[in-house]
Every structure is written in structure tokens, then in C-alpha cells.
XYZ file of C-alpha atoms in Angstrom:
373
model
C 118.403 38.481 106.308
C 115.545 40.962 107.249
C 113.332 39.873 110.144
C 111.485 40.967 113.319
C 112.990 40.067 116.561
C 111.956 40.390 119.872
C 114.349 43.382 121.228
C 115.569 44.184 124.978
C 116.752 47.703 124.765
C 119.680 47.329 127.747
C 120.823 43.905 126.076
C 120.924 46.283 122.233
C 123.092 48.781 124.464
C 124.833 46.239 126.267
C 126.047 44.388 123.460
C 126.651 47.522 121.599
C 129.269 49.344 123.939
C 130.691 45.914 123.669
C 131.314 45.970 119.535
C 132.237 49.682 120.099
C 134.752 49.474 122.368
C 136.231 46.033 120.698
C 136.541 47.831 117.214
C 138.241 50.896 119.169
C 140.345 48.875 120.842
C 141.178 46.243 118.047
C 142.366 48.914 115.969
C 144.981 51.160 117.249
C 146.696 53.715 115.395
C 150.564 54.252 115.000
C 151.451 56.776 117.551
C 150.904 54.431 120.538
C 147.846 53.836 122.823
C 146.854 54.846 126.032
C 147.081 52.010 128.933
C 143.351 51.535 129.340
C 142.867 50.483 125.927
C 146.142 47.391 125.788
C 145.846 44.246 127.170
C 147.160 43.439 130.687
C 150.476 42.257 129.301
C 149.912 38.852 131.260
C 148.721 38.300 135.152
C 146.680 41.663 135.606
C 143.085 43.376 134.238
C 142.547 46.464 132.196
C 139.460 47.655 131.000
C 140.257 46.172 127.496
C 140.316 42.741 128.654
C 136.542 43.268 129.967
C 135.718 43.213 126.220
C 135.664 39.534 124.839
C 134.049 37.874 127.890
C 131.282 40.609 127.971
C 130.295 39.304 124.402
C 129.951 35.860 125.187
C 127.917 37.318 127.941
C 125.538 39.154 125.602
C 125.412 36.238 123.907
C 123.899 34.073 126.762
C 121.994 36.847 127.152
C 120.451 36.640 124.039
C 120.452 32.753 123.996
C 117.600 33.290 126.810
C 115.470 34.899 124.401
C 116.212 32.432 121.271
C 116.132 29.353 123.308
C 112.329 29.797 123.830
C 111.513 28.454 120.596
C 113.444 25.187 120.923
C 110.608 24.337 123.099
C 108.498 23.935 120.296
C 110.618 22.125 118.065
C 111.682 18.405 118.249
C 115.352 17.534 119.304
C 116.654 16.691 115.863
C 115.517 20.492 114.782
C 117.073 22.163 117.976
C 120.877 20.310 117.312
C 120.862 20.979 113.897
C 119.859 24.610 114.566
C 122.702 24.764 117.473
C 125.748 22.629 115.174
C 124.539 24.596 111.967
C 125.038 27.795 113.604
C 128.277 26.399 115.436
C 129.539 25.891 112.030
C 129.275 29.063 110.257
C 130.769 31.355 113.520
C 133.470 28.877 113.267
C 134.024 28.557 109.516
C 133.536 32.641 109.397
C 136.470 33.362 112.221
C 138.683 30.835 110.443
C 138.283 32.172 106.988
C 139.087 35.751 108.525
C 142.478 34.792 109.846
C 142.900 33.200 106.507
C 141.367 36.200 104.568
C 142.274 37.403 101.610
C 143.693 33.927 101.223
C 147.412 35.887 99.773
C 150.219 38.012 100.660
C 152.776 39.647 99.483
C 156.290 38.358 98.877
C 159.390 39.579 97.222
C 158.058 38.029 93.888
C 154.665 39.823 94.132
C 151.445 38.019 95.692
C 151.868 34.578 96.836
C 149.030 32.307 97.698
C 148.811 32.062 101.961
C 148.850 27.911 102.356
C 146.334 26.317 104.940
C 149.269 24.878 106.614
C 150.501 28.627 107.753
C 146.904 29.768 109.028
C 145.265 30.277 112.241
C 142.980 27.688 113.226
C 140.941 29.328 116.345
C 140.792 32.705 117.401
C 138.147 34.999 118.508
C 134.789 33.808 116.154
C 135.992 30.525 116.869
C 135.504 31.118 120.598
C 131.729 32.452 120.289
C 131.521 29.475 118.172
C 132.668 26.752 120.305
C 131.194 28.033 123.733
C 127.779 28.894 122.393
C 127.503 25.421 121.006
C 128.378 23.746 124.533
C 126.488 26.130 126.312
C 123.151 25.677 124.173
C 123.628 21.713 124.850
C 124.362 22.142 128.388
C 121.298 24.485 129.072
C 118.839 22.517 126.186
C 119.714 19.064 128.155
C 120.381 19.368 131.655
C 118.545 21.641 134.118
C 119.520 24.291 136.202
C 121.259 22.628 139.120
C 123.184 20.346 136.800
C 123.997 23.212 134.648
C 125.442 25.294 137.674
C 127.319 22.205 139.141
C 129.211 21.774 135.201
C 129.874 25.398 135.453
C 131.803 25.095 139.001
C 133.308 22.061 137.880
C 135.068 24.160 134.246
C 136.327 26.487 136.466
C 138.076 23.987 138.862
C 138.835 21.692 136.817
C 140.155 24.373 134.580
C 142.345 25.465 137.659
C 143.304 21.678 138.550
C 144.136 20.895 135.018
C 146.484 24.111 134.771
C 148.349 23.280 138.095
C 148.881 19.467 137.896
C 149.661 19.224 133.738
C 151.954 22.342 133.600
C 155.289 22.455 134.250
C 156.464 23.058 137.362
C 156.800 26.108 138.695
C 155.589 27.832 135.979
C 152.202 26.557 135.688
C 150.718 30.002 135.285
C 153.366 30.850 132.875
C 153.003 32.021 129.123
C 155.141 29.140 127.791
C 154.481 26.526 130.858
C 150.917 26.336 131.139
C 148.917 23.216 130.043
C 146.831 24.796 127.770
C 149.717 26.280 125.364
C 151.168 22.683 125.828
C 148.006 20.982 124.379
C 147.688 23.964 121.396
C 151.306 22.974 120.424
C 150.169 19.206 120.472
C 147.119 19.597 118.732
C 148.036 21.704 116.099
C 151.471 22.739 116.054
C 153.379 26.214 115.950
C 151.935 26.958 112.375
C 148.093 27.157 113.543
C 148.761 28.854 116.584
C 148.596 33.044 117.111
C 151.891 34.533 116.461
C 151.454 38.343 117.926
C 153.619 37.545 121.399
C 156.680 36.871 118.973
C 155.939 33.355 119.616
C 153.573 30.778 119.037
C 150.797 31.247 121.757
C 147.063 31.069 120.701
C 145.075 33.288 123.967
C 141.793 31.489 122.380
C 143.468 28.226 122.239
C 141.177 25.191 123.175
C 141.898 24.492 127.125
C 141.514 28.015 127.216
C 137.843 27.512 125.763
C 136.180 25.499 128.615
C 136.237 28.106 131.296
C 134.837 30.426 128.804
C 131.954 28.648 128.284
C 130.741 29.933 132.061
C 130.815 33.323 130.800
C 127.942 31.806 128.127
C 126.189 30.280 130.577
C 125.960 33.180 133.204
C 124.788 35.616 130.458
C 122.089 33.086 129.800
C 120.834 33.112 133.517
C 121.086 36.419 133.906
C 118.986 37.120 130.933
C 115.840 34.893 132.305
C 116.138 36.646 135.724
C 115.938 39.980 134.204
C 113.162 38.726 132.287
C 111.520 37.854 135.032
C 112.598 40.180 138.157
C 114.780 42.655 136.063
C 112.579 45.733 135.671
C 111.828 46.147 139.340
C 114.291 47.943 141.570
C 114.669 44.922 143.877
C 115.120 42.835 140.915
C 118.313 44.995 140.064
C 119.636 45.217 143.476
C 120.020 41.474 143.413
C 121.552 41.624 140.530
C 124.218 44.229 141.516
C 124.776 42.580 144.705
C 125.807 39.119 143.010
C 127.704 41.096 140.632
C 129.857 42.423 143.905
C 130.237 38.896 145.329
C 131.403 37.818 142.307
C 134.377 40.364 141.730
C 134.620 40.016 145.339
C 135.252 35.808 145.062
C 137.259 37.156 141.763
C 140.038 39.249 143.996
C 139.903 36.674 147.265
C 141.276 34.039 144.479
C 143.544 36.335 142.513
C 146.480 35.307 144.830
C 146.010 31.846 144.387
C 144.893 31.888 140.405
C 145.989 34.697 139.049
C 143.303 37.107 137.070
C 144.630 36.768 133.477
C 142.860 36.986 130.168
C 145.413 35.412 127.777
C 144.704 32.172 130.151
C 141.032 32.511 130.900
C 141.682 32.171 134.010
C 138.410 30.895 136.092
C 139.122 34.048 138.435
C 139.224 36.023 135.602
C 135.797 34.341 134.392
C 134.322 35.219 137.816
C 135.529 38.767 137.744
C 134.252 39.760 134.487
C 130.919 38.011 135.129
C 130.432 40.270 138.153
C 131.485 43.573 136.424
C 128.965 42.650 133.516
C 126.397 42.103 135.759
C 126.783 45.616 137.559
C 127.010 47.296 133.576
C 123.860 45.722 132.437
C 121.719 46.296 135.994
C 123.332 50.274 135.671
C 121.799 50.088 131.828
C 118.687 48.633 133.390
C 117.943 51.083 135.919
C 118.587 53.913 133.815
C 116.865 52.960 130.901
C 113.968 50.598 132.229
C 113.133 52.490 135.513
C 114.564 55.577 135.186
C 113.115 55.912 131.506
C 116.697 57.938 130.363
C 116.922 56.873 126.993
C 118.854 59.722 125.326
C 122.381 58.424 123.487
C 121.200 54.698 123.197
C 120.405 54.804 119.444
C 123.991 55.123 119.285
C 125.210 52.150 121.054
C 121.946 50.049 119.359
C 123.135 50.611 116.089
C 125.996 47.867 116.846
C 123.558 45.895 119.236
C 121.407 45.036 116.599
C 123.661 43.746 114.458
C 126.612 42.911 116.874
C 128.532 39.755 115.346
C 128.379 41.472 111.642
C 129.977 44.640 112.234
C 133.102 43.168 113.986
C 133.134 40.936 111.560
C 133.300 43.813 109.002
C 135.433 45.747 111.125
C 138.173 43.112 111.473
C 138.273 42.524 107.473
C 138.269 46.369 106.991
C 140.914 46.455 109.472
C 143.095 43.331 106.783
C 142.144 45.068 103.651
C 143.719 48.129 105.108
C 146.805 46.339 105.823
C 147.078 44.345 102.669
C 146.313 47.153 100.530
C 149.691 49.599 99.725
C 150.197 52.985 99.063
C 153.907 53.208 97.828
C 155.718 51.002 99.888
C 153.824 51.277 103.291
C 150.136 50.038 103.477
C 146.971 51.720 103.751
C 146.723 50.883 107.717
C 149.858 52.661 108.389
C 149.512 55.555 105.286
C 146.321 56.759 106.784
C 147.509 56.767 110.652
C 150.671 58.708 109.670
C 149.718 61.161 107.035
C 146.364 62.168 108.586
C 146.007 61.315 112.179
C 149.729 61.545 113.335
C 149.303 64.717 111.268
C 146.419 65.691 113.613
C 147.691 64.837 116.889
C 151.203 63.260 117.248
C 151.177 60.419 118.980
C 148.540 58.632 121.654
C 145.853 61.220 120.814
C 146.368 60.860 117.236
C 146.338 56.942 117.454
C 142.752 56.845 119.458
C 141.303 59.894 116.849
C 142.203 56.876 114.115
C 140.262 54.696 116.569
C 137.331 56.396 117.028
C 136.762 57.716 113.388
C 137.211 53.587 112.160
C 134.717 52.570 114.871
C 132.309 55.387 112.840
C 133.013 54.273 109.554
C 131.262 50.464 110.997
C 128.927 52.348 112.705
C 127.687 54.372 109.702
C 127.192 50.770 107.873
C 125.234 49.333 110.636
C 123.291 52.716 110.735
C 122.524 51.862 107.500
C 121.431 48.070 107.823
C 118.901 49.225 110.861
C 117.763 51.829 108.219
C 116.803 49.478 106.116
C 115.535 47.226 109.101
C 118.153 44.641 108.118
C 119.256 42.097 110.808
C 122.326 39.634 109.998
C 121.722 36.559 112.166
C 123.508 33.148 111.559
């Protein structure tokens, strides 16, 4: 779809070192990676795990641009706008996992049954906390908004200690949330890549997230409002300090951890996204340094499309074989391993697939071509 939309040049760079450093990170080569760019194997925060709640922070910011318009529209327009777009993030992130819908077998290709695939994941997430954020901010005001917010986080905390198992409440195979995952769907649906059934995007795991929406939102009508003024990004730095600060002074008690969504872990990244975007502001908005952010816009403007294309890329290249080893690993090995054995060689891969989806969306804002859902 080709349209005009009102753009924020820090948000466009914002939510582009977001989709760059996602793909980057998403698709490590062979020789290894370097520590910054894994996961905090559980309790613990590396700059990778700032990635996935900084979206759904872009995309409350962006909700406090769209959201304008349901002001002129009547209710039944505005929820079938919000459920219509629910759907298709949803449907898109499930049919990924699915995607391409066969695999190979000893006997050749074998269709991949519905009762083997992975029911939410990342898309899912956007989905799922975009939708409950939108109602939340469309029906209730402010105050009410903020008070629904606290309550996900401690609730999220109270529901994790009281309905886990003992002792290992904060575990990866006690918690509550993995518990309800297991109920709800069973082993088969459920994210396999510990070794074990454990979906990090499961649905308990969802609720807290939805803050992340929700604080992206606010912060996007106060820079609208106060953002371009050096005071306005002072405040905005200094509740981005409080926030890590809260973040840390809870860490003891509920451990940072992205594969839970922990609400201390919701609180920290909040506050580190808030210092990023008021940096982007004050260089680009009152500063006037523009120079490198055509790079980063290139994924801003079309932010939810290119990760989509980089994660099927990223299958294809994995289903697809040369010999008896697939494309994924062929290319790694006889080019980039070739390179630079090892780490180095692994984050050149990186890099030159994150400019491969870069060169498409370079082409899309070309041709002035916007994906939206």
C-alpha cells in the first residue's frame, strides 16, 4: 500500500535501529557470536534483550500519532480497525512459524501438521498487546490507564509468586506462566529452542508486555507536545533514570529477565528507551545533526515488513539445501567462516543479511511504498 503519513524523524530512527539490530541479532552465523548480541541465558540483561520491548515501544509510539483519527470515527469503526489489524499481525506471525507449511524427512518433503506448529511467538506479541493497549487507551483515560498498567506489573509479579511452584517460582520450568502455556496448548504449540518446551512469548508472559505499549504511547504525546524543547527532553531523560533506577532497586526481589517479562524487566527497558529516543531527539530535533539517519529510516518506515521478510529469508535459507547441508549453514561456512573464522565471521554474515533487507526497504521508500496493516 502506497500512502502519505505523517512522519517523526527520531520515532523513523528509533524504530529503525530497532529492526536493524533485531535482524543482526536474529540471525547469527556459524562461528559463534559475541556476548552482547545472545540473550541473557535466563535472570540477567544484555543489550539483545533491549530489542523486542523497544518495538512494542515504537509501536505505542506510533499508536499516538494513529490514534488521532479514531476521534473522528464512531466506535464500531475504531474496534473493527483495532481487531482487524489484531488479526492479520497475529495470523502473519503464526503462518511464519508455520511457513513453508513442509519439511524434510527421510522420504523427501513431508507436509508440517497444525498440530506440530507454534501458536504465539514474536508477531503474535505486537499483535496481542497492541490490541489491549489501543482498547485500554481508546476507553479509559489517563489515570485509569496508568492505574491498569501498575496493576499488570503486580499482578504479573503476584500471579508468578503465589501460582508457581515453590521455590522455584522464577524458574524456567516452575513459573506460572510456562504452567498455563503447557495447559493451554500443550508441548506441541509451545517454542522448542531451550531443548524443551518453553514459549518466552507465551500468554502470561503477554500482560506485562502490554505496559511497554502503553508507555511508548505516552511518551509519544509528551514529545509531541514538550519533546522538541530542551526542558521537554530533560524530563524525559530524568524519568527514563528513575525508571532503570526502580528497575535495579527491584531486581533482587523480581529478577530482570526477558524470557519471563518480568515487570522489572518492563520497567528497565522502558527507562533505557526513553533515554535512546530523548538522545535521538536532541541530536536530531535541537541539535539539527541529521547525517546517517537515512540509514536507520529506511527500516523505520517500513519496520514490521522487513522483519517480517527478514525472518522468512532467514527459513528459506534453512529449508533450502545445497548438497546435504542447507543454504543457512553453506553460505556461513564457505564464505564468511572463509572470511573470518569464527565470531567475526559469524557477525560479517550478520551484518551483510541485515543489508540484503535493507537494500529491499531502500527500494520500497524509493518507490514511496509504505506496508501498513
Amino acid at each position: 500500500m502506497t500512502q502519505t503519513a505523517q512522519r517523526f524523524l527520531p520515532l523513523d530512527v528509533f524504530r529503525g535501529l530497532t529492526v536493524c539490530f533485531m535482524i543482526i541479532v536474529n540471525t547469527g552465523g556459524t562461528g559463534g557470536v559475541y556476548a552482547p548480541l545472545e540473550h541473557a541465558a535466563w535472570h540477567g540483561f544484555t543489550p539483545t534483550d533491549l530489542v523486542f520491548p523497544s518495538f512494542l515501544f515504537a509501536v505505542g509510539n506510533a499508536m499516538s500519532f494513529s490514534m488521532k483519527k479514531f476521534n473522528t470515527l464512531p466506535q464500531p469503526a475504531v474496534l473493527g480497525k483495532i481487531f482487524k489489524r489484531t488479526a492479520i499481525i497475529f495470523l502473519l506471525g503464526f503462518l511464519m512459524y508455520w511457513f513453508p507449511f513442509v519439511q524434510h524427512t527421510d522420504h523427501g518433503l513431508a507436509f508440517k501438521p497444525f498440530s506440530h506448529t507454534r501458536v504465539f511467538g514474536v508477531l503474535q506479541r505486537i499483535a496481542l498487546c497492541y490490541c489491549f493497549a489501543s482498547l485500554l487507551i481508546y476507553y479509559c483515560n489517563k489515570k485509569v490507564v496508568w492505574s491498569i498498567s501498575a496493576l499488570l506489573l503486580l499482578g504479573y509479579w503476584a500471579v508468578l509468586w503465589f501460582c508457581g511452584t515453590p521455590g522455584d517460582q522464577y524458574g524456567i520450568h516452575g513459573n506460572a506462566g510456562s504452567a498455563l502455556d503447557h495447559w493451554l496448548l500443550g508441548d506441541d504449540h509451545l517454542y522448542h529452542g531451550e531443548g524443551f518446551a518453553f514459549d518466552p512469548e507465551g500468554l502470561l508472559s503477554t500482560f506485562p508486555a502490554i505496559v511497554n505499549v502503553v508507555a511508548g504511547y505516552y511518551a509519544g504525546l509528551f514529545i509531541q507536545r514538550e519533546g522538541k524543547s530542551t526542558a521537554g527532553v530533560l524530563k524525559l531523560i530524568i524519568a527514563g533514570a528513575l525508571l532503570i533506577g526502580v528497575a535495579c532497586l527491584w531486581n533482587p526481589l523480581f529478577p530482570i529477565n526477558k524470557k519471563l517479562w518480568t515487570s522489572s524487566y518492563v520497567l528497565l527497558t522502558v527507562g533505557i528507551d526513553l533515554v535512546i529516543l530523548s538522545v535521538l531527539i536532541m541530536l536530531i530535533d535541537i541539535m539539527g545533526i541529521t547525517a546517517g539517519t537515512g540509514f536507520f529510516t529506511v527500516f523505520g518506515k517500513n519496520p514490521l515488513f522487513l522483519y517480517l521478510l527478514s525472518e522468512v529469508l532467514a527459513i528459506l535459507f534453512y529449508f533450502f539445501r545445497v548438497g546435504n547441508v542447507n543454504v543457512y549453514t553453506w553460505i556461513n561456512e564457505q564464505i564468511f567462516q572463509q572470511l573470518s573464522p569464527g565470531k567475526f565471521g559469524s557477525l560479517l554474515f550478520s551484518l551483510a543479511f541485515m543489508l540484503v533487507c535493507w537494500l529491499a526497504g531502500y527500494w520500497l521508500d524509493k518507490k514511496r511504498i509504505y506496508v501498513r496493516v
